Tab-separated table of C-alpha atoms in Angstrom:
chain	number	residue	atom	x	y	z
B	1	UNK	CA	0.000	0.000	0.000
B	2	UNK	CA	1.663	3.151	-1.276
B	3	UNK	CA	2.273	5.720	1.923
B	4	UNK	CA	0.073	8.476	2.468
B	5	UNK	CA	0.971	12.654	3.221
B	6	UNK	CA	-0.817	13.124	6.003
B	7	UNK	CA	-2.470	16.855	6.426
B	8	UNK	CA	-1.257	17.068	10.204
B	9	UNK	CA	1.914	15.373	9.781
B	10	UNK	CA	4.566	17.010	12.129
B	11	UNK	CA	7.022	19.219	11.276
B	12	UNK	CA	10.317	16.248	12.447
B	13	UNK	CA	12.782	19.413	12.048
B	14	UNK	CA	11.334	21.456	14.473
B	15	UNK	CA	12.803	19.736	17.992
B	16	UNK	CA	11.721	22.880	19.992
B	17	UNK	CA	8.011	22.299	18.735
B	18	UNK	CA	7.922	18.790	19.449
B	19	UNK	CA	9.400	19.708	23.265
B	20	UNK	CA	6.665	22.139	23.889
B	21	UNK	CA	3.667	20.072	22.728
B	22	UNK	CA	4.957	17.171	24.067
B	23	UNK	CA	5.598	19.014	27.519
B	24	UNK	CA	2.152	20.280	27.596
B	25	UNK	CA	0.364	16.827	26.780
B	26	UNK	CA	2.227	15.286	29.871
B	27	UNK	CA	0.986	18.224	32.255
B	28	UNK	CA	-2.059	18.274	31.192
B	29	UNK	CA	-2.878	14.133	31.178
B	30	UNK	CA	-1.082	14.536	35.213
B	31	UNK	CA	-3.294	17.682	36.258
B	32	UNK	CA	-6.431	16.227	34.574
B	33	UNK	CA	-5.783	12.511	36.009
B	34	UNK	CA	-5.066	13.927	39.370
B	35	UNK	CA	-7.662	17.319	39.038
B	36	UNK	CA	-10.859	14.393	38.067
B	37	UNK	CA	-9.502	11.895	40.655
B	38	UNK	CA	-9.898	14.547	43.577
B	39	UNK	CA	-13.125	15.750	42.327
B	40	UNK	CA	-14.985	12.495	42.435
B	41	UNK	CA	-13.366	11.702	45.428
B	42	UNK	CA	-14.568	15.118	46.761
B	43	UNK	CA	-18.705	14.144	45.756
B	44	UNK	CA	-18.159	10.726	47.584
B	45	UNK	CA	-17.002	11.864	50.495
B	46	UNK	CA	-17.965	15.478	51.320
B	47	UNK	CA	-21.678	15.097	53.054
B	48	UNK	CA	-22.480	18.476	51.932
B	49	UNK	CA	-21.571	17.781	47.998
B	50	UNK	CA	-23.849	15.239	47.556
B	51	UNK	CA	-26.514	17.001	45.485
B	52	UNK	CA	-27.952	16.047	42.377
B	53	UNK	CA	-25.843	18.588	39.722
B	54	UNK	CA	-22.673	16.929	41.985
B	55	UNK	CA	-24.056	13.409	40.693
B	56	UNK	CA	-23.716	14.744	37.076
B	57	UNK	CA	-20.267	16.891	37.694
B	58	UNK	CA	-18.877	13.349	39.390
B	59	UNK	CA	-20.108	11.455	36.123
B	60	UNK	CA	-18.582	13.860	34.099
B	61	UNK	CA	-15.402	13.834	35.725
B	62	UNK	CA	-14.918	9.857	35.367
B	63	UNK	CA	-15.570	10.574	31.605
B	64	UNK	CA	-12.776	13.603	31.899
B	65	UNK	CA	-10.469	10.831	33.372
B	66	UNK	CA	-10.942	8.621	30.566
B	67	UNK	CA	-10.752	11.746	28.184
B	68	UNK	CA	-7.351	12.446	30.188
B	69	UNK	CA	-5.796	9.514	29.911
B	70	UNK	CA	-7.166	7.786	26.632
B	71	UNK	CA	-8.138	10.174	24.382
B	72	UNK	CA	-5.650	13.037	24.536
B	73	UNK	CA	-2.555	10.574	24.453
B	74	UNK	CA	-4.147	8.381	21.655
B	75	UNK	CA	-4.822	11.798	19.531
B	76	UNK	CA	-0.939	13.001	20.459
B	77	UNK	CA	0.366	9.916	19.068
B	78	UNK	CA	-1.814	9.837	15.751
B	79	UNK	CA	-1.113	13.127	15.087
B	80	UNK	CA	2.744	13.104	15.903
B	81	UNK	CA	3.337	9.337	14.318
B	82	UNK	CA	0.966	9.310	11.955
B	83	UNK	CA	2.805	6.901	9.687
B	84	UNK	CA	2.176	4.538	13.002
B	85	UNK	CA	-1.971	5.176	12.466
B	86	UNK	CA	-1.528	4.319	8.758
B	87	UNK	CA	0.519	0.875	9.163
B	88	UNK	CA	-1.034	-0.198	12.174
B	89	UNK	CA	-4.779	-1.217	11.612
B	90	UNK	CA	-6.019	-1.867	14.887
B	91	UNK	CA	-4.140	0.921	16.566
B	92	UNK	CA	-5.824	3.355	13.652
B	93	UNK	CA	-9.607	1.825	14.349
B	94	UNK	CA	-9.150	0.735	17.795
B	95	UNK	CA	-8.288	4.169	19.182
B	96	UNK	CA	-11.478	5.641	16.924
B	97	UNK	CA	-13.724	3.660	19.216
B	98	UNK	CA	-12.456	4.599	22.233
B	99	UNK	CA	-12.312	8.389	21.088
B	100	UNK	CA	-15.940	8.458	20.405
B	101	UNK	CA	-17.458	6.919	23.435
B	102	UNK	CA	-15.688	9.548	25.745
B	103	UNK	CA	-16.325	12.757	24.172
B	104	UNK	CA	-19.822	12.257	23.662
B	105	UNK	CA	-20.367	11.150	27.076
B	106	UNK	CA	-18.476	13.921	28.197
B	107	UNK	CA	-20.215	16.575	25.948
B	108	UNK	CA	-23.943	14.777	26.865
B	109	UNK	CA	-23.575	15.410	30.608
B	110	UNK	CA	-22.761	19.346	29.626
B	111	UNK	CA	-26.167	19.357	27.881
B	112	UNK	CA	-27.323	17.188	30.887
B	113	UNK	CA	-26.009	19.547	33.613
B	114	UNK	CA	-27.536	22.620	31.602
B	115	UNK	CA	-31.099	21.021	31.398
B	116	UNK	CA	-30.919	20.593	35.046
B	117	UNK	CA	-29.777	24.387	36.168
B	118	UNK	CA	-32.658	25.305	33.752
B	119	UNK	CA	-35.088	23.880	35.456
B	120	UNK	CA	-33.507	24.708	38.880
B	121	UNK	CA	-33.478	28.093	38.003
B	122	UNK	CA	-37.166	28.318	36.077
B	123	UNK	CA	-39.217	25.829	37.685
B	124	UNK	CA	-41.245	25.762	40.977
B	125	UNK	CA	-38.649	23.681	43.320
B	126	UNK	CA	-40.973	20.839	44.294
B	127	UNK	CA	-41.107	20.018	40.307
B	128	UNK	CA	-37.560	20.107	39.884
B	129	UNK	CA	-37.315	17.794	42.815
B	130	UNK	CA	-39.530	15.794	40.836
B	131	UNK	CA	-37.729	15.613	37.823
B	132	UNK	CA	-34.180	14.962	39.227
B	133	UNK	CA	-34.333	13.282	42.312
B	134	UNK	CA	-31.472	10.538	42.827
B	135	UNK	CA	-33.416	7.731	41.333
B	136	UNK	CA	-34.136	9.808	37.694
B	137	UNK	CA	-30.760	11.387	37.710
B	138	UNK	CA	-28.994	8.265	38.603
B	139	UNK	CA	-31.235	6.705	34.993
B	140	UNK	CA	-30.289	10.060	32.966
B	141	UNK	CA	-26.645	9.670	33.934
B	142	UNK	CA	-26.309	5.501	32.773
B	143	UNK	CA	-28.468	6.264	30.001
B	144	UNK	CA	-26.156	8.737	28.365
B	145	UNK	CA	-23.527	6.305	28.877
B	146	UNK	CA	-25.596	3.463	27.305
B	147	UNK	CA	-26.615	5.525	24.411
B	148	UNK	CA	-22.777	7.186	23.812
B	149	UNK	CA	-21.538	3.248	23.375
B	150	UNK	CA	-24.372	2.005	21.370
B	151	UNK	CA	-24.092	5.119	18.973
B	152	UNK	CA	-19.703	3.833	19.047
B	153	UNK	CA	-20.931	0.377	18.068
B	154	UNK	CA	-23.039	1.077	15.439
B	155	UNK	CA	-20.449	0.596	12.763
B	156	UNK	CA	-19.859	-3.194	13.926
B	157	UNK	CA	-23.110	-4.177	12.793
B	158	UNK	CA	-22.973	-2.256	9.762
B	159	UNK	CA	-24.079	0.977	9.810
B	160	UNK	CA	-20.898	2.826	9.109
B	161	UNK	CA	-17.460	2.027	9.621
B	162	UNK	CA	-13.932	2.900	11.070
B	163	UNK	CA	-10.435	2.946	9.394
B	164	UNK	CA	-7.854	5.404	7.693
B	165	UNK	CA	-9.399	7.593	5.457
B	166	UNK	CA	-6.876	9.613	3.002
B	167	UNK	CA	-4.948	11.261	5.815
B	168	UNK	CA	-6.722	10.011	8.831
B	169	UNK	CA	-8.123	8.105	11.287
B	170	UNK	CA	-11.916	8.132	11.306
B	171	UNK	CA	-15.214	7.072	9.896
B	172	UNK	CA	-14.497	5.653	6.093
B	173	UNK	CA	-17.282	5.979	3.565
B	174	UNK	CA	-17.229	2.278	2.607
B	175	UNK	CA	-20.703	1.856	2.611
B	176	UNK	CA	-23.975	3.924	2.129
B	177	UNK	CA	-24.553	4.149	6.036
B	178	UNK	CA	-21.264	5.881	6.702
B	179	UNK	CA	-23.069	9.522	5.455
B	180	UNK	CA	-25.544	8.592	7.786
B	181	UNK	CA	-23.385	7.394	10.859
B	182	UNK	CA	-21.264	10.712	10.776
B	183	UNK	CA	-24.116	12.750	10.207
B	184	UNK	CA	-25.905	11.537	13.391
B	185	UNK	CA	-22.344	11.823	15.327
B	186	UNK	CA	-22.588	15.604	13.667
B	187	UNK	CA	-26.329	15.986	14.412
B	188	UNK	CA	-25.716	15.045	18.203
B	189	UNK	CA	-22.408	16.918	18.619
B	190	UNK	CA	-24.670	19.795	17.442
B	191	UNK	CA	-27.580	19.823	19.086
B	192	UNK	CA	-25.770	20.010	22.324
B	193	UNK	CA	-23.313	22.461	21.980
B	194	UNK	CA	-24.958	24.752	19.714
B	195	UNK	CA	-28.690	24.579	20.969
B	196	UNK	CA	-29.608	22.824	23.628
B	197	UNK	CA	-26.539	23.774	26.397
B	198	UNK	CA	-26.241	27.954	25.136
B	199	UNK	CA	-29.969	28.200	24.963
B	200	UNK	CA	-30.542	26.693	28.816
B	201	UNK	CA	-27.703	28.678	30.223
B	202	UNK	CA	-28.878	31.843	28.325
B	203	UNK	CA	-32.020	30.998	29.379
B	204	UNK	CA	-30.804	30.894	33.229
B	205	UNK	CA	-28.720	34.117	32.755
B	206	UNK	CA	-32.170	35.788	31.909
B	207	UNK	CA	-34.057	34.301	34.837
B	208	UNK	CA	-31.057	35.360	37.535
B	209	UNK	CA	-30.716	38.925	35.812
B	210	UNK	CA	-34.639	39.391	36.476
B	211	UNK	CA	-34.207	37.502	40.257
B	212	UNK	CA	-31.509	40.030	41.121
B	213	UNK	CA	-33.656	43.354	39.903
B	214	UNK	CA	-36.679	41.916	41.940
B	215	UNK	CA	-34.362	41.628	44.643
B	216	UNK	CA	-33.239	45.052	44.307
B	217	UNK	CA	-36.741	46.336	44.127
B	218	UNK	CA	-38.337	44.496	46.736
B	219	UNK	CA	-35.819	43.674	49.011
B	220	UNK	CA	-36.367	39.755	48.983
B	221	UNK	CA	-34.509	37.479	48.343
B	222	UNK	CA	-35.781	35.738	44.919
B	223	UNK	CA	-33.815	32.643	45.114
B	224	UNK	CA	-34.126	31.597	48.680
B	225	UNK	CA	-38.069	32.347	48.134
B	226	UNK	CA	-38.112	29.251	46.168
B	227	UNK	CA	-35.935	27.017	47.799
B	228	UNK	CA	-32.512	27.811	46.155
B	229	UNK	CA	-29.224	27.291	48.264
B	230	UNK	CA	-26.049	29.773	47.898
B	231	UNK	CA	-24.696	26.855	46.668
B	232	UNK	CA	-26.734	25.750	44.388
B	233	UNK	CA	-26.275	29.153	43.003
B	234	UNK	CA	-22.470	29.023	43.438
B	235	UNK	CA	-22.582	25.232	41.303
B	236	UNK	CA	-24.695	27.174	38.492
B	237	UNK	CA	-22.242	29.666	38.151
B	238	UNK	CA	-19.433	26.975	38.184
B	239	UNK	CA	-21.102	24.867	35.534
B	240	UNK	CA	-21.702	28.232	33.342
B	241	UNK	CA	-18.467	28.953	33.099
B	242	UNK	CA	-16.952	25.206	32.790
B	243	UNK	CA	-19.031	25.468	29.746
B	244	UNK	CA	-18.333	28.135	28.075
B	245	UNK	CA	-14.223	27.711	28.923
B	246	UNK	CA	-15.652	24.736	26.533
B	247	UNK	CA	-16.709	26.373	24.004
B	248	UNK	CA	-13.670	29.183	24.226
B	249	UNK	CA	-10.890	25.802	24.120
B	250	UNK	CA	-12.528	24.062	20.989
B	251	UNK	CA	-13.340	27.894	18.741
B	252	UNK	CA	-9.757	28.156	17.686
B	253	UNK	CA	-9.830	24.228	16.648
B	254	UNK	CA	-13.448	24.546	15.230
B	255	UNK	CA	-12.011	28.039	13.321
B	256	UNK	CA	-8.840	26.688	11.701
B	257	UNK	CA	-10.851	23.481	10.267
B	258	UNK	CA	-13.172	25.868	8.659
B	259	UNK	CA	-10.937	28.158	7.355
B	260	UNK	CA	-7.975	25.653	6.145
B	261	UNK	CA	-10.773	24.943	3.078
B	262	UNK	CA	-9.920	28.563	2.269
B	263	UNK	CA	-6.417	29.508	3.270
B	264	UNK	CA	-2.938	27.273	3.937
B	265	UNK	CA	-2.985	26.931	8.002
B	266	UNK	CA	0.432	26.158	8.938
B	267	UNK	CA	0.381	22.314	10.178
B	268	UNK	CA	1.838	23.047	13.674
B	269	UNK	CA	-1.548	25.521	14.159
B	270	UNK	CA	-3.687	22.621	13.440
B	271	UNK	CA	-2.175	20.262	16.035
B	272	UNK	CA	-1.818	22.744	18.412
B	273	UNK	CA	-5.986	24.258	18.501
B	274	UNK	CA	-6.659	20.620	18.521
B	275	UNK	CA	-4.306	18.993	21.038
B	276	UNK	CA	-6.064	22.250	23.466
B	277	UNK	CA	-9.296	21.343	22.381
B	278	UNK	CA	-9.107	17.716	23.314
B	279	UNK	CA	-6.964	18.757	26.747
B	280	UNK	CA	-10.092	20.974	27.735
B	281	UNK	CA	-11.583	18.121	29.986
B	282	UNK	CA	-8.309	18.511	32.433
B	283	UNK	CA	-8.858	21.743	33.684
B	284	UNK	CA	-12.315	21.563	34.961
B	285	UNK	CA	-11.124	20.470	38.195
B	286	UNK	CA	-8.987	23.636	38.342
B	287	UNK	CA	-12.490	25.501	37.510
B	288	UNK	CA	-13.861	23.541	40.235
B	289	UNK	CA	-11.669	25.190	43.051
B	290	UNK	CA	-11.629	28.197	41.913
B	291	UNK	CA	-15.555	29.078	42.327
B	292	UNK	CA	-16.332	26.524	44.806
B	293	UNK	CA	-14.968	26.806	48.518
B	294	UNK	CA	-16.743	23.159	49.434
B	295	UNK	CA	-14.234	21.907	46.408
B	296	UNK	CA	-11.168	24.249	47.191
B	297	UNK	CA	-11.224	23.079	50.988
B	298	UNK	CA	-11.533	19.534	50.305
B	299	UNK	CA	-8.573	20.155	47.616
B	300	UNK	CA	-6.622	21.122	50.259
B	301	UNK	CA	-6.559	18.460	52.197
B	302	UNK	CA	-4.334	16.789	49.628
B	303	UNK	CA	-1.800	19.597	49.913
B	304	UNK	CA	-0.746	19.756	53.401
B	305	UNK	CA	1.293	22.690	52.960
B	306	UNK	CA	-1.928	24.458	51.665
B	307	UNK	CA	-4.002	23.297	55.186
B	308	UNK	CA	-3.469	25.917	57.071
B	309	UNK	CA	-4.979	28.502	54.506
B	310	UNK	CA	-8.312	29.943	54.896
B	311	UNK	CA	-10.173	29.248	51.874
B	312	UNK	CA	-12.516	32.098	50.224
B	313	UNK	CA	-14.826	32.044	47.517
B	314	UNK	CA	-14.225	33.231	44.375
B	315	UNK	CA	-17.843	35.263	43.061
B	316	UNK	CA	-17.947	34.826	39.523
């Protein structure tokens, strides 16, 4: 089989690029590994963090872990040996189903999370409590899992299919279904990121802006009136912005694919928006301390020489 150019192949007389990206894949797989790790350890064992959004954020965080330390290392070696990708088969297709599984479990429980502040936010309390007590949050959670590997296995029973593709690893057109298989991986990537999560937290942003006028006018307090803690407000706030540190980590990735169609983006550019795309998922526990003093204190434990401080929180 003659060898294929690949579009991302890396640039082997550039040493000091190589360092650098290397460097920064290895920090951020060790502060992402250790960052998730602490977190769910944090919802287990912290009485006062076991709340239903914490039963999502701990979810999400054992999908960041696998993100962590699957997905980003796989990606760094496809994109830096990518001759490796082409002559090894089951390297190329095996890491393609472990790739997809992750992200879109990690990417469902952002949509997840944002459906449940929305209705925190808007609804009466005792039908939120309704909607997400343990039991139905517990069955949301394992069905996004469920649903992220059945949508992965799809192409093992014939409706698409994985391999190297002209200069990549991904889904090969070999078949009619592959149009469709990508499109629904496109379709649900979509829907989530572009509709469903900025249209709930926009959504919220409206109903606090109005709570905090009201509160200024009347001199109630808006939230508390319907049963909402400080911290779930604090956890709303720390989701927001997890979320849209998202969005900000994959627009220069997302921007550079669009544009390479039109101009000639320098290959190192490429691999670096993506490699901080993918390496999002590592710093959401550093997010996590930095609104949250329930998370920052517990952090601290694990530092002793941090113990003595008086954590404060951060208002966002």
């Amino acid at each position: 089989m003659e060898n294929s150019t690949w579009e991302l192949s890396f640039e082997r007389d550039n040493p000091f690029v190589f360092t650098i990206l290397s460097v920064y894949v290895v920090s951020t797989v060790v502060l992402g590994l250790i960052g998730n790790s602490m977190t769910i350890f944090t919802i287990v064992s912290e009485k006062s963090l076991r709340m239903t959004a914490n039963i999502l954020i701990a979810s999400l965080a054992v999908a960041d872990c696998a993100n962590t330390m699957v997905t980003l290392p796989i990606i760094y070696v496809r994109l830096q040996f990518p001759q490796f990708s082409f002559d090894t088969k089951w390297f190329c297709i095996g890491s393609t189903y472990l790739f997809i599984p992750f992200k879109a479990v990690a990417i469902s429980h952002l949509e997840l999370i944002a459906v449940n502040r929305y209705h925190l936010i808007t609804r009466p309390r005792h039908r939120y409590n309704q909607l997400w007590g343990k039991w139905n949050t517990g069955s949301m959670v394992a069905g996004m899992w469920v649903l992220s590997v059945i949508i992965t296995l799809l192409p093992l029973v014939g409706f698409g299919e994985m391999g190297f593709r002209e200069n990549h690893c991904g889904i090969i057109f070999t078949n009619k279904y592959s149009w469709w298989y990508l499109s629904l991986v496109f379709l649900l990537v979509f829907q989530s990121c572009v509709i469903v999560s900025p249209v709930c937290f926009l959504l919220v942003l409206e109903k606090l802006h109005d709570s905090r006028e009201r509160t200024s006018a009347f001199k109630q307090k808006t939230a508390q009136s319907r049963g909402i803690s400080k911290e779930e407000l604090v956890i709303t706030k720390m989701v927001m912005l997890m979320f849209l540190f998202f969005v900000v980590s994959f627009l220069p990735y997302v921007t550079t694919h669009l544009l390479s169609a039109y101009l000639d983006i320098p290959n190192v550019l490429k691999k670096s928006v993506r490699i901080f795309a993918l390496s999002s998922s590592s710093f959401n526990a550093v997010i996590y301390a930095a609104t949250n003093r329930h998370f920052r204190r517990s952090f601290s434990k694990w530092f002793p020489c941090r113990r003595s401080a008086d954590p404060t929180t951060v208002n966002i």
